[in-house]
């Protein structure tokens, strides 16, 4: 039975009734059909420039509308798709879809279109030797300017193998930007910031959560600003839920932030409404209500 696991996440797994192997097998069989049946779709969450309130970019986040079980969170099916290899095909669909969408927005809205769209890419995709060539082919077929595209990777994915690191370098050579996602929660290695061509560092929500109190997390949030500035990396605070957090992050020197305080992930039709409003305004202040 479907149950709400909180935070808007829906899941129907019953850990007592189902072993993970059963669930994986059932869900994997369904996922195999999901692309053909048009059940996957993307939401886009605004990334906001703190000093101005400007819409700086959007992060594409996948969803699966399962015919029987309703909306399935990527936290439930992406890890499965990584285990069984389906992430290659699913990831290919996500990237193509996001790149076509951002190209269409640029065509339609010109300067009012979001500067950048971020797409999450998993370790398994990065380790496919053909991945950078696929991205290059999509850039060519969509006509998208490479610096409009940000590929989000986790520290763990990049540290995993030499192949992943090589992919990241080839993506950088294509002219797109690399973001290190969930920074601080993986196998953090500061040498990664030196050895890889990282343009964006996304400071994980678990640090942002503690930013308004006297906490070790707040010390880390503050410290990372000095590091990113010195290395000419842009820091983005993830998971900002309150005005108080936003103000504190701004004061700490964060230029970019993302979180429910500003906007939830939204369908492309809502992004279009937002861009309609922004294109009729001089400033690009984000006003979501
Ligand atoms: P992520 O890349 O770190 O994405 C941010 C997640 O935080 C999203 O969850 C977003 O909805 C959520 N979020 C944003 N602001 C807030 C906030 O203020 N409060 C709270 N509580 N949550 C916030 P979502 O969409 O459920 O995605 C979860 C994870 O699944 C993503 O984390 C990413 O690792 C993975 N994922 C999502 N879409 C894709 C995709 O297209 N490809 C791949 N490979 N992974 C994806
Ligand atoms: Mg991400
Ligand atoms: Mg993240
Ligand atoms: Mg995160």
CSV table of C-alpha atoms and ligand atoms in Angstrom, one decimal:
chain,number,residue,atom,x,y,z
A,1,UNK,CA,0.0,0.0,0.0
A,2,UNK,CA,1.2,3.5,-0.7
A,3,UNK,CA,2.2,5.4,2.3
A,4,UNK,CA,3.5,8.9,2.8
A,5,UNK,CA,7.0,8.6,4.2
A,6,UNK,CA,7.1,12.3,5.0
A,7,UNK,CA,8.7,15.2,3.2
A,8,UNK,CA,6.4,14.6,0.3
A,9,UNK,CA,8.0,11.2,-0.5
A,10,UNK,CA,5.8,8.4,-1.5
A,11,UNK,CA,6.8,4.9,-1.2
A,12,UNK,CA,5.0,1.6,-1.1
A,13,UNK,CA,7.7,-0.6,0.2
A,14,UNK,CA,6.9,-2.5,3.3
A,15,UNK,CA,10.2,-3.5,4.8
A,16,UNK,CA,8.6,-6.3,6.8
A,17,UNK,CA,6.8,-7.9,3.9
A,18,UNK,CA,9.3,-7.3,1.2
A,19,UNK,CA,13.0,-8.2,1.0
A,20,UNK,CA,15.1,-5.7,-0.9
A,21,UNK,CA,15.7,-8.3,-3.6
A,22,UNK,CA,11.9,-8.7,-4.2
A,23,UNK,CA,11.3,-5.0,-4.3
A,24,UNK,CA,14.3,-4.5,-6.6
A,25,UNK,CA,13.1,-7.2,-9.0
A,26,UNK,CA,9.6,-5.9,-9.2
A,27,UNK,CA,10.5,-2.2,-9.5
A,28,UNK,CA,13.3,-3.0,-11.9
A,29,UNK,CA,10.9,-4.8,-14.2
A,30,UNK,CA,8.6,-1.8,-14.1
A,31,UNK,CA,11.4,0.7,-14.6
A,32,UNK,CA,12.4,-1.2,-17.8
A,33,UNK,CA,9.1,-0.1,-19.3
A,34,UNK,CA,8.9,3.4,-17.7
A,35,UNK,CA,10.7,5.3,-20.5
A,36,UNK,CA,8.7,3.7,-23.3
A,37,UNK,CA,5.5,4.3,-21.4
A,38,UNK,CA,6.3,7.9,-20.8
A,39,UNK,CA,6.2,7.6,-17.1
A,40,UNK,CA,9.4,9.5,-16.3
A,41,UNK,CA,9.3,13.3,-16.1
A,42,UNK,CA,11.5,16.1,-14.8
A,43,UNK,CA,10.9,18.8,-12.3
A,44,UNK,CA,13.0,21.9,-12.1
A,45,UNK,CA,14.0,23.6,-8.9
A,46,UNK,CA,15.2,27.2,-9.1
A,47,UNK,CA,18.7,28.2,-7.9
A,48,UNK,CA,18.6,31.8,-6.7
A,49,UNK,CA,21.3,34.5,-6.5
A,50,UNK,CA,21.0,35.6,-2.8
A,51,UNK,CA,22.1,39.2,-3.1
A,52,UNK,CA,19.6,40.0,-5.9
A,53,UNK,CA,16.9,37.3,-5.7
A,54,UNK,CA,17.6,36.6,-9.4
A,55,UNK,CA,16.9,33.2,-10.9
A,56,UNK,CA,20.4,31.9,-11.6
A,57,UNK,CA,19.6,28.4,-12.8
A,58,UNK,CA,17.5,25.3,-12.4
A,59,UNK,CA,18.3,21.8,-11.2
A,60,UNK,CA,16.5,19.0,-13.1
A,61,UNK,CA,15.1,16.4,-10.8
A,62,UNK,CA,13.6,13.2,-12.1
A,63,UNK,CA,10.3,11.7,-11.0
A,64,UNK,CA,8.5,8.5,-12.0
A,65,UNK,CA,4.7,8.3,-12.2
A,66,UNK,CA,4.1,4.6,-11.6
A,67,UNK,CA,0.8,3.4,-13.0
A,68,UNK,CA,-0.2,1.6,-9.8
A,69,UNK,CA,1.9,3.1,-7.1
A,70,UNK,CA,1.8,6.8,-7.9
A,71,UNK,CA,4.8,9.1,-7.7
A,72,UNK,CA,8.1,7.4,-6.9
A,73,UNK,CA,10.9,9.4,-5.5
A,74,UNK,CA,14.3,9.3,-7.2
A,75,UNK,CA,15.7,8.4,-3.8
A,76,UNK,CA,13.9,5.1,-4.2
A,77,UNK,CA,14.6,4.2,-7.9
A,78,UNK,CA,17.9,5.9,-8.8
A,79,UNK,CA,19.9,3.8,-6.4
A,80,UNK,CA,18.1,0.7,-7.7
A,81,UNK,CA,18.8,1.8,-11.3
A,82,UNK,CA,22.5,2.2,-10.3
A,83,UNK,CA,22.6,-1.3,-8.9
A,84,UNK,CA,21.1,-3.0,-11.9
A,85,UNK,CA,22.6,-0.8,-14.6
A,86,UNK,CA,19.3,0.7,-15.8
A,87,UNK,CA,20.7,4.1,-14.8
A,88,UNK,CA,22.6,4.2,-18.2
A,89,UNK,CA,19.4,4.3,-20.2
A,90,UNK,CA,17.4,6.3,-17.6
A,91,UNK,CA,20.3,8.8,-17.3
A,92,UNK,CA,20.5,9.1,-21.1
A,93,UNK,CA,16.8,10.0,-21.2
A,94,UNK,CA,17.1,12.5,-18.4
A,95,UNK,CA,20.1,14.3,-20.0
A,96,UNK,CA,18.5,14.5,-23.4
A,97,UNK,CA,15.2,15.7,-21.9
A,98,UNK,CA,16.8,18.4,-19.8
A,99,UNK,CA,19.0,19.6,-22.6
A,100,UNK,CA,16.1,19.8,-25.1
A,101,UNK,CA,14.1,21.7,-22.5
A,102,UNK,CA,16.7,24.3,-21.7
A,103,UNK,CA,17.4,24.8,-25.4
A,104,UNK,CA,13.7,25.3,-26.0
A,105,UNK,CA,13.5,27.9,-23.1
A,106,UNK,CA,16.5,29.7,-24.6
A,107,UNK,CA,14.8,29.8,-28.0
A,108,UNK,CA,11.6,31.1,-26.5
A,109,UNK,CA,12.7,33.4,-23.7
A,110,UNK,CA,16.1,34.6,-24.8
A,111,UNK,CA,17.8,36.6,-22.0
A,112,UNK,CA,15.0,35.9,-19.6
A,113,UNK,CA,15.7,32.1,-19.8
A,114,UNK,CA,17.6,30.6,-16.9
A,115,UNK,CA,21.3,30.9,-17.4
A,116,UNK,CA,22.0,27.3,-16.5
A,117,UNK,CA,20.4,23.9,-16.0
A,118,UNK,CA,22.0,21.4,-13.7
A,119,UNK,CA,21.6,17.7,-14.4
A,120,UNK,CA,22.5,15.0,-11.9
A,121,UNK,CA,24.8,12.2,-13.2
A,122,UNK,CA,25.5,9.0,-11.4
A,123,UNK,CA,28.8,7.3,-10.8
A,124,UNK,CA,27.9,4.5,-13.2
A,125,UNK,CA,27.2,7.0,-16.1
A,126,UNK,CA,30.5,8.7,-15.4
A,127,UNK,CA,32.3,5.4,-15.7
A,128,UNK,CA,30.8,4.6,-19.1
A,129,UNK,CA,33.7,5.4,-21.4
A,130,UNK,CA,31.3,6.8,-24.1
A,131,UNK,CA,29.5,9.2,-21.8
A,132,UNK,CA,31.4,12.4,-22.7
A,133,UNK,CA,30.8,11.7,-26.4
A,134,UNK,CA,27.1,11.2,-25.7
A,135,UNK,CA,27.0,14.6,-24.1
A,136,UNK,CA,29.0,16.1,-27.0
A,137,UNK,CA,26.4,14.6,-29.4
A,138,UNK,CA,23.5,16.1,-27.4
A,139,UNK,CA,25.1,19.5,-27.4
A,140,UNK,CA,25.4,19.3,-31.2
A,141,UNK,CA,21.9,18.0,-31.8
A,142,UNK,CA,20.2,20.5,-29.4
A,143,UNK,CA,22.4,23.4,-30.3
A,144,UNK,CA,22.8,24.2,-26.6
A,145,UNK,CA,25.6,26.4,-25.6
A,146,UNK,CA,27.8,24.2,-23.4
A,147,UNK,CA,28.2,26.7,-20.7
A,148,UNK,CA,24.5,26.6,-20.1
A,149,UNK,CA,24.8,23.0,-18.8
A,150,UNK,CA,26.0,22.0,-15.4
A,151,UNK,CA,26.7,18.3,-14.6
A,152,UNK,CA,26.2,17.5,-11.0
A,153,UNK,CA,28.4,14.7,-9.7
A,154,UNK,CA,29.1,13.5,-6.1
A,155,UNK,CA,32.5,13.4,-4.5
A,156,UNK,CA,32.2,9.6,-4.2
A,157,UNK,CA,31.4,9.2,-7.9
A,158,UNK,CA,34.5,11.1,-8.9
A,159,UNK,CA,36.8,9.5,-6.4
A,160,UNK,CA,35.7,6.1,-7.3
A,161,UNK,CA,37.8,5.4,-10.3
A,162,UNK,CA,40.2,6.9,-12.8
A,163,UNK,CA,37.6,6.5,-15.5
A,164,UNK,CA,35.2,8.8,-13.7
A,165,UNK,CA,37.8,11.5,-13.2
A,166,UNK,CA,38.8,11.2,-16.9
A,167,UNK,CA,35.1,11.7,-17.9
A,168,UNK,CA,34.9,14.8,-15.7
A,169,UNK,CA,38.0,16.2,-17.4
A,170,UNK,CA,36.6,15.5,-20.9
A,171,UNK,CA,33.3,17.1,-19.9
A,172,UNK,CA,35.2,20.2,-18.8
A,173,UNK,CA,37.0,20.2,-22.1
A,174,UNK,CA,33.6,20.4,-23.8
A,175,UNK,CA,33.0,23.7,-22.1
A,176,UNK,CA,30.3,22.7,-19.7
A,177,UNK,CA,30.5,23.2,-15.9
A,178,UNK,CA,30.9,20.6,-13.2
A,179,UNK,CA,29.2,20.9,-9.8
A,180,UNK,CA,30.2,18.7,-6.8
A,181,UNK,CA,26.8,17.8,-5.3
A,182,UNK,CA,26.1,17.0,-1.6
A,183,UNK,CA,29.5,18.3,-0.7
A,184,UNK,CA,30.7,17.2,2.7
A,185,UNK,CA,28.6,14.0,2.9
A,186,UNK,CA,30.6,11.7,0.7
A,187,UNK,CA,34.2,10.6,0.9
A,188,UNK,CA,35.2,14.3,1.1
A,189,UNK,CA,38.7,15.0,-0.1
A,190,UNK,CA,39.9,18.5,-0.5
A,191,UNK,CA,42.3,17.3,-3.1
A,192,UNK,CA,39.3,16.8,-5.3
A,193,UNK,CA,38.9,20.5,-5.4
A,194,UNK,CA,42.4,20.8,-6.7
A,195,UNK,CA,42.6,17.8,-9.1
A,196,UNK,CA,39.2,18.2,-10.8
A,197,UNK,CA,37.8,21.0,-12.8
A,198,UNK,CA,35.0,21.9,-10.4
A,199,UNK,CA,33.1,25.2,-11.0
A,200,UNK,CA,30.4,24.8,-8.4
A,201,UNK,CA,30.3,23.3,-4.9
A,202,UNK,CA,26.9,22.4,-3.5
A,203,UNK,CA,27.1,22.5,0.2
A,204,UNK,CA,24.8,19.7,1.5
A,205,UNK,CA,21.6,20.4,3.3
A,206,UNK,CA,22.8,18.6,6.4
A,207,UNK,CA,25.3,21.6,6.9
A,208,UNK,CA,22.8,24.2,6.0
A,209,UNK,CA,20.3,22.8,8.5
A,210,UNK,CA,22.7,23.8,11.4
A,211,UNK,CA,23.7,27.2,10.1
A,212,UNK,CA,21.6,29.4,12.3
A,213,UNK,CA,22.8,27.9,15.5
A,214,UNK,CA,26.1,27.6,17.2
A,215,UNK,CA,27.1,24.3,15.7
A,216,UNK,CA,30.0,22.5,13.9
A,217,UNK,CA,27.9,22.6,10.7
A,218,UNK,CA,27.8,26.4,10.9
A,219,UNK,CA,31.6,26.5,11.3
A,220,UNK,CA,32.0,24.3,8.2
A,221,UNK,CA,29.5,26.4,6.2
A,222,UNK,CA,31.5,29.5,7.0
A,223,UNK,CA,34.9,27.9,6.4
A,224,UNK,CA,33.9,26.6,2.9
A,225,UNK,CA,33.3,30.1,1.7
A,226,UNK,CA,37.0,31.0,2.2
A,227,UNK,CA,38.1,27.8,0.4
A,228,UNK,CA,35.7,28.3,-2.5
A,229,UNK,CA,36.6,31.9,-2.9
A,230,UNK,CA,40.3,31.2,-2.9
A,231,UNK,CA,39.9,28.5,-5.5
A,232,UNK,CA,37.4,30.5,-7.6
A,233,UNK,CA,34.7,28.0,-7.2
A,234,UNK,CA,31.1,29.1,-6.7
A,235,UNK,CA,29.3,27.8,-3.6
A,236,UNK,CA,25.6,27.0,-3.6
A,237,UNK,CA,23.8,26.3,-0.3
A,238,UNK,CA,21.4,23.4,-0.7
A,239,UNK,CA,18.2,22.7,1.2
A,240,UNK,CA,17.5,26.3,2.4
A,241,UNK,CA,14.1,26.1,4.1
A,242,UNK,CA,13.8,29.4,6.1
A,243,UNK,CA,14.4,33.1,5.6
A,244,UNK,CA,16.6,33.0,8.6
A,245,UNK,CA,18.9,30.5,7.0
A,246,UNK,CA,18.9,32.4,3.7
A,247,UNK,CA,19.9,35.6,5.6
A,248,UNK,CA,22.6,33.9,7.5
A,249,UNK,CA,24.1,32.3,4.4
A,250,UNK,CA,24.0,35.6,2.5
A,251,UNK,CA,25.8,37.2,5.4
A,252,UNK,CA,28.4,34.4,5.4
A,253,UNK,CA,29.2,35.2,1.8
A,254,UNK,CA,27.1,32.7,-0.1
A,255,UNK,CA,26.0,34.0,-3.5
A,256,UNK,CA,23.7,31.1,-4.5
A,257,UNK,CA,21.1,29.0,-2.8
A,258,UNK,CA,18.4,26.5,-3.5
A,259,UNK,CA,15.7,25.2,-1.3
A,260,UNK,CA,12.0,25.1,-0.4
A,261,UNK,CA,12.3,28.6,1.1
A,262,UNK,CA,12.7,29.9,-2.5
A,263,UNK,CA,10.8,27.3,-4.5
A,264,UNK,CA,10.1,23.6,-4.7
A,265,UNK,CA,10.9,21.6,-7.7
A,266,UNK,CA,8.2,22.4,-10.3
A,267,UNK,CA,7.0,21.1,-13.6
A,268,UNK,CA,8.2,22.7,-16.8
A,269,UNK,CA,4.8,24.3,-17.3
A,270,UNK,CA,5.3,26.3,-14.0
A,271,UNK,CA,8.8,27.2,-15.1
A,272,UNK,CA,7.3,28.6,-18.3
A,273,UNK,CA,4.8,30.7,-16.2
A,274,UNK,CA,7.7,32.0,-14.1
A,275,UNK,CA,9.7,32.9,-17.2
A,276,UNK,CA,6.7,34.6,-18.8
A,277,UNK,CA,6.5,36.8,-15.7
A,278,UNK,CA,10.3,37.4,-15.6
A,279,UNK,CA,10.4,38.3,-19.3
A,280,UNK,CA,7.9,41.0,-18.7
A,281,UNK,CA,9.8,42.6,-15.9
A,282,UNK,CA,13.0,44.6,-15.9
A,283,UNK,CA,14.6,42.9,-13.0
A,284,UNK,CA,14.8,39.2,-12.8
A,285,UNK,CA,13.8,39.0,-9.2
A,286,UNK,CA,12.3,35.7,-8.5
A,287,UNK,CA,8.7,36.0,-7.3
A,288,UNK,CA,7.2,32.6,-7.0
A,289,UNK,CA,3.8,33.4,-5.6
B,1,LIG,P1,20.2,16.2,-5.0
B,1,LIG,O1,20.8,16.2,-6.4
B,1,LIG,O2,21.0,16.6,-3.9
B,1,LIG,O3,18.9,17.0,-5.1
B,1,LIG,C1,18.4,17.8,-4.1
B,1,LIG,C2,17.2,17.1,-3.4
B,1,LIG,O4,16.8,17.9,-2.3
B,1,LIG,C3,16.0,17.0,-4.3
B,1,LIG,O5,15.3,15.8,-3.9
B,1,LIG,C4,15.2,18.2,-3.8
B,1,LIG,O6,13.8,18.1,-4.1
B,1,LIG,C5,15.5,18.3,-2.4
B,1,LIG,N1,15.3,19.6,-1.8
B,1,LIG,C6,15.6,20.8,-2.4
B,1,LIG,N2,15.4,21.8,-1.5
B,1,LIG,C7,15.0,21.2,-0.4
B,1,LIG,C8,14.6,21.8,0.9
B,1,LIG,O7,14.6,23.0,1.2
B,1,LIG,N3,14.3,20.9,1.9
B,1,LIG,C9,14.3,19.5,1.6
B,1,LIG,N4,13.9,18.7,2.6
B,1,LIG,N5,14.6,19.0,0.5
B,1,LIG,C10,15.0,19.8,-0.5
B,1,LIG,P2,14.8,14.8,-4.9
B,1,LIG,O8,14.3,15.4,-6.1
B,1,LIG,O9,13.9,13.8,-4.1
B,1,LIG,O10,16.1,14.0,-5.3
B,1,LIG,C11,16.8,13.3,-4.4
B,1,LIG,C12,18.2,12.8,-5.0
B,1,LIG,O11,17.9,11.9,-6.0
B,1,LIG,C13,19.0,13.9,-5.6
B,1,LIG,O12,19.7,14.7,-4.6
B,1,LIG,C14,19.9,13.2,-6.5
B,1,LIG,O13,20.9,12.6,-5.8
B,1,LIG,C15,18.9,12.0,-7.0
B,1,LIG,N6,18.3,12.4,-8.3
B,1,LIG,C16,17.2,13.2,-8.5
B,1,LIG,N7,17.1,13.4,-9.8
B,1,LIG,C17,18.1,12.7,-10.4
B,1,LIG,C18,18.5,12.5,-11.8
B,1,LIG,O14,17.8,13.0,-12.7
B,1,LIG,N8,19.6,11.7,-12.0
B,1,LIG,C19,20.3,11.2,-11.0
B,1,LIG,N9,21.4,10.4,-11.3
B,1,LIG,N10,20.0,11.4,-9.7
B,1,LIG,C20,18.9,12.1,-9.4
B,2,LIG,MG1,21.9,17.5,-7.4
B,3,LIG,MG1,22.4,18.0,-3.9
B,4,LIG,MG1,21.6,16.8,-1.4
